[in-house]
Short mmCIF file of C-alpha atoms in Angstrom, two decimals:
data_model
loop_
_atom_site.label_atom_id
_atom_site.label_comp_id
_atom_site.label_asym_id
_atom_site.label_seq_id
_atom_site.Cartn_x
_atom_site.Cartn_y
_atom_site.Cartn_z
CA MET A 121 -9.63 -0.89 1.79
CA GLY A 122 -6.91 -2.48 3.91
CA PRO A 123 -6.52 -5.50 1.60
CA TYR A 124 -5.27 -3.26 -1.23
CA TYR A 125 -2.42 -1.89 0.86
CA PHE A 126 -1.45 -5.05 2.72
CA THR A 127 -1.46 -7.00 -0.55
CA ALA A 128 0.77 -4.39 -2.20
CA LEU A 129 3.10 -4.44 0.80
CA THR A 130 3.32 -8.22 0.84
CA THR A 131 3.80 -8.67 -2.90
CA LEU A 132 6.52 -6.01 -2.93
CA LEU A 133 8.46 -6.85 0.24
CA GLY A 134 7.30 -10.26 1.41
CA PRO A 135 5.23 -11.72 4.26
CA LEU A 136 4.69 -10.13 7.64
CA LYS A 137 6.01 -11.50 10.92
CA SER A 138 4.14 -9.40 13.51
CA VAL A 139 1.86 -6.37 13.75
CA CYS A 140 0.67 -3.95 16.40
CA ALA A 141 -1.68 -0.96 16.45
CA PHE A 142 -3.59 1.65 18.37
CA SER A 143 -7.14 2.52 17.33
CA GLY A 144 -9.62 5.27 18.00
CA THR A 145 -12.79 6.97 16.85
CA GLY A 146 -12.65 10.52 15.54
CA PHE A 147 -16.39 11.19 15.69
CA SER A 148 -19.04 9.78 18.01
CA ASN A 149 -21.67 10.39 15.31
CA ARG A 150 -21.29 10.64 11.54
CA ARG A 151 -23.45 12.50 9.06
CA VAL A 152 -24.83 10.62 6.05
CA TYR A 153 -24.17 12.60 2.85
CA THR A 154 -25.72 10.38 0.16
CA GLY A 155 -28.48 7.85 -0.38
CA PRO A 156 -31.94 7.52 1.17
CA TYR A 157 -30.65 8.45 4.66
CA LYS A 158 -28.95 11.63 3.48
CA GLY A 159 -28.93 14.31 6.16
CA THR A 160 -29.29 11.94 9.10
CA THR A 161 -26.61 10.92 11.58
CA VAL A 162 -25.55 7.47 12.73
CA PRO A 163 -23.67 6.52 15.89
CA VAL A 164 -20.13 5.25 15.38
CA GLU A 165 -19.77 1.83 16.98
CA THR A 166 -16.39 0.70 15.63
CA PRO A 167 -12.87 2.17 15.51
CA THR A 168 -12.38 4.36 12.46
CA HIS A 169 -8.68 5.17 12.81
CA TYR A 170 -5.74 2.77 13.17
CA SER A 171 -2.09 3.70 13.61
CA GLY A 172 0.08 0.63 13.41
CA MET A 173 3.44 -0.93 12.78
CA ALA A 174 4.55 -4.19 11.27
CA GLN A 175 7.73 -6.18 11.05
CA LEU A 176 8.22 -8.32 7.96
CA GLU A 177 9.90 -11.71 7.97
CA SER A 178 12.80 -10.03 6.13
CA GLY A 179 13.30 -7.61 9.03
CA VAL A 180 11.80 -4.60 7.25
CA ILE A 181 9.85 -2.32 9.60
CA VAL A 182 6.65 -0.65 8.37
CA SER A 183 4.67 2.24 9.85
CA MET A 184 1.11 2.79 8.66
CA ASN A 185 -2.09 4.78 9.17
CA PHE A 186 -5.57 3.68 8.12
CA SER A 187 -8.30 6.22 8.75
CA PHE A 188 -11.88 7.09 7.91
CA ASP A 189 -11.56 10.34 9.90
CA ILE A 190 -9.28 12.34 7.59
CA TRP A 191 -10.65 14.62 4.88
CA HIS A 192 -7.30 15.06 3.15
CA SER A 193 -3.64 14.29 3.73
CA ASN A 194 -0.35 15.20 2.08
CA LEU A 195 1.28 12.05 3.37
CA PRO A 196 2.29 9.51 0.70
CA MET A 197 0.05 6.52 0.10
CA LEU A 198 2.98 4.12 0.03
CA GLU A 199 6.71 4.85 0.15
CA ILE A 200 9.65 2.47 0.46
CA TYR A 201 12.85 3.81 1.99
CA GLY A 202 16.00 2.02 0.89
CA THR A 203 19.75 2.37 1.11
CA GLU A 204 19.97 3.98 -2.35
CA GLY A 205 16.93 6.23 -2.17
CA THR A 206 13.14 6.32 -1.92
CA LEU A 207 10.52 4.56 -4.06
CA GLU A 208 7.15 6.33 -4.26
CA VAL A 209 4.51 3.74 -5.09
CA PRO A 210 1.19 4.77 -6.72
CA ASP A 211 -1.97 4.34 -4.67
CA PRO A 212 -2.67 0.56 -4.65
CA ASN A 213 -6.40 1.30 -4.56
CA MET A 214 -6.29 2.94 -8.00
CA SER A 215 -4.76 0.03 -9.99
CA GLY A 216 -2.40 2.23 -11.98
CA GLY A 217 -0.11 5.21 -11.88
CA ARG A 218 3.62 5.64 -12.33
CA PRO A 219 6.15 4.95 -9.57
CA LYS A 220 8.73 7.61 -8.74
CA VAL A 221 12.32 7.13 -7.63
CA TYR A 222 14.33 9.56 -5.55
CA ARG A 223 17.99 8.54 -5.55
CA LYS A 224 20.34 9.50 -2.73
CA GLU A 225 22.54 11.36 -5.23
CA ARG A 226 19.90 14.11 -5.43
CA THR A 227 20.77 14.95 -1.82
CA LEU A 228 24.48 14.18 -1.94
CA ASP A 229 25.07 16.24 -5.10
CA THR A 230 24.42 19.45 -3.16
CA LEU A 231 27.14 18.50 -0.69
CA TYR A 232 29.75 18.05 -3.41
CA CYS A 233 28.55 20.70 -5.83
CA ASP A 234 26.89 23.81 -4.42
CA SER A 235 25.34 24.84 -7.74
CA GLU A 236 21.88 26.03 -8.69
CA GLU A 237 21.50 23.01 -10.98
CA ALA A 238 22.12 20.59 -8.12
CA LYS A 239 19.79 22.50 -5.80
CA ALA A 240 17.02 22.46 -8.43
CA LYS A 241 17.07 18.64 -8.42
CA LEU A 242 17.23 18.31 -4.63
CA HIS A 243 13.57 17.46 -4.03
CA VAL A 244 12.65 16.12 -7.48
CA SER A 245 11.86 12.44 -7.99
CA ALA A 246 12.25 10.73 -11.36
CA GLU A 247 9.04 9.24 -12.75
CA VAL A 248 9.34 5.66 -13.96
CA PRO A 249 7.63 5.03 -17.33
CA GLU A 250 4.69 2.62 -17.42
CA LEU A 251 5.77 -0.92 -18.24
CA PHE A 252 2.35 -2.01 -19.50
CA PRO A 253 0.06 -0.35 -22.05
CA ASN A 254 -3.39 0.99 -21.11
CA ILE A 255 -2.95 0.22 -17.41
CA GLY A 256 -6.23 1.80 -16.36
CA GLU A 257 -8.21 -0.34 -18.79
CA TYR A 258 -7.46 -3.83 -17.54
CA THR A 259 -5.58 -4.01 -14.24
CA ARG A 260 -8.64 -4.70 -12.07
CA GLY A 261 -9.33 -7.79 -14.16
CA ALA A 262 -5.74 -9.02 -14.21
CA GLY A 263 -6.26 -11.22 -11.14
CA ILE A 264 -9.19 -13.09 -12.69
CA LEU A 265 -7.31 -13.44 -15.97
CA ASP A 266 -4.30 -14.83 -14.13
CA LEU A 267 -6.52 -17.27 -12.20
CA ALA A 268 -7.93 -18.63 -15.45
CA ALA A 269 -4.45 -18.90 -16.95
CA ALA A 270 -3.15 -20.64 -13.82
CA ILE A 271 -5.88 -23.29 -14.02
CA ARG A 272 -5.06 -23.90 -17.66
CA GLU A 273 -1.29 -24.00 -17.02
CA GLY A 274 -1.48 -26.05 -13.83
CA ARG A 275 0.30 -23.47 -11.64
CA PRO A 276 -0.67 -21.51 -8.51
CA PRO A 277 -2.41 -18.19 -9.27
CA ARG A 278 -0.68 -15.00 -8.18
CA ALA A 279 -3.69 -13.96 -6.07
CA CYS A 280 -3.75 -17.29 -4.26
CA GLY A 281 -5.53 -18.40 -1.10
CA ALA A 282 -2.35 -18.28 0.99
CA LEU A 283 -1.81 -14.63 0.07
CA ALA A 284 -5.43 -13.75 0.85
CA CYS A 285 -5.30 -15.55 4.22
CA HIS A 286 -2.06 -13.79 5.10
CA VAL A 287 -3.53 -10.37 4.31
CA ILE A 288 -6.66 -11.08 6.39
CA ASP A 289 -4.44 -12.38 9.20
CA ALA A 290 -2.53 -9.06 9.18
CA ILE A 291 -5.68 -6.94 9.22
CA THR A 292 -7.41 -8.89 11.99
CA GLY A 293 -4.10 -9.03 13.86
CA MET A 294 -3.91 -5.23 13.90
CA MET A 295 -7.48 -5.06 15.19
CA ARG A 296 -6.72 -7.59 17.95
CA SER A 297 -3.54 -5.73 18.89
CA ALA A 298 -5.46 -2.47 19.22
CA GLU A 299 -7.93 -4.19 21.55
CA SER A 300 -5.38 -6.06 23.67
CA HIS A 301 -2.46 -3.58 23.50
CA GLU A 302 -0.19 -6.50 22.69
CA ILE A 303 1.93 -7.36 19.66
CA TYR A 304 0.19 -9.86 17.39
CA ASN A 305 2.42 -12.57 15.94
CA MET A 306 1.23 -13.69 12.52
CA LYS A 307 -0.21 -17.18 12.22
CA THR A 308 0.21 -17.43 8.45
CA THR A 309 2.81 -16.77 5.78
CA CYS A 310 3.00 -16.68 1.99
CA VAL A 311 5.43 -16.22 -0.88
CA ILE A 312 5.91 -13.21 -3.15
CA PRO A 313 4.06 -13.97 -6.40
CA ASP A 314 5.91 -13.79 -9.69
CA ALA A 315 5.83 -10.38 -11.31
CA LEU A 316 3.97 -9.91 -14.58
CA HIS A 317 6.22 -9.82 -17.62
CA MET A 318 6.88 -6.33 -18.95
CA GLY A 319 5.30 -5.09 -22.14
CA MET A 320 2.27 -7.39 -22.24
CA ALA A 321 -0.86 -6.19 -23.97
CA PRO A 322 -4.32 -6.22 -22.34
CA GLY A 323 -5.61 -9.78 -22.23
CA GLU A 324 -2.15 -11.34 -21.90
CA ILE A 325 -0.71 -12.94 -18.75
#
């Protein structure tokens, strides 16, 4: 599922400059829970946990974990820490959800005003309203729709080959770094695609 997260990262903050990672295997054998081989075990022959870092061309530093060894986590799927606060991004694998914003004033207010009202807001993020209707109904097809529109309009599609190559470069670069214990310098780059216009109905691009 790495492409979901690297694509979200790149389209939000721009291309990557370098990546590095450590990898490991949480289980030497894994139990099969579904399908015709249910109840059997299979040997694990590939790393199933990666802890990595990346530096973007903009200078932004990213820390990340990708794991098939965790049953549950309370860590955020994707958070962006900025000078004015924190942006909580919905899970890129789910193609929907509402972002949340935590502004620095929520913390600073308690320093200037030691009231119960300020304390009640201390750890509360504000949910951003959805900018598109019926998000869950059409977002997974938005890329194909945009590709068709791009061909008709004679422009590059948002999910273009350069973006795909860059994402694959980042993923394979992390794997190579984990094997070599060296920083991997990206061989590709891309541009941030144009955002979709707010308020469009399903079927519009």
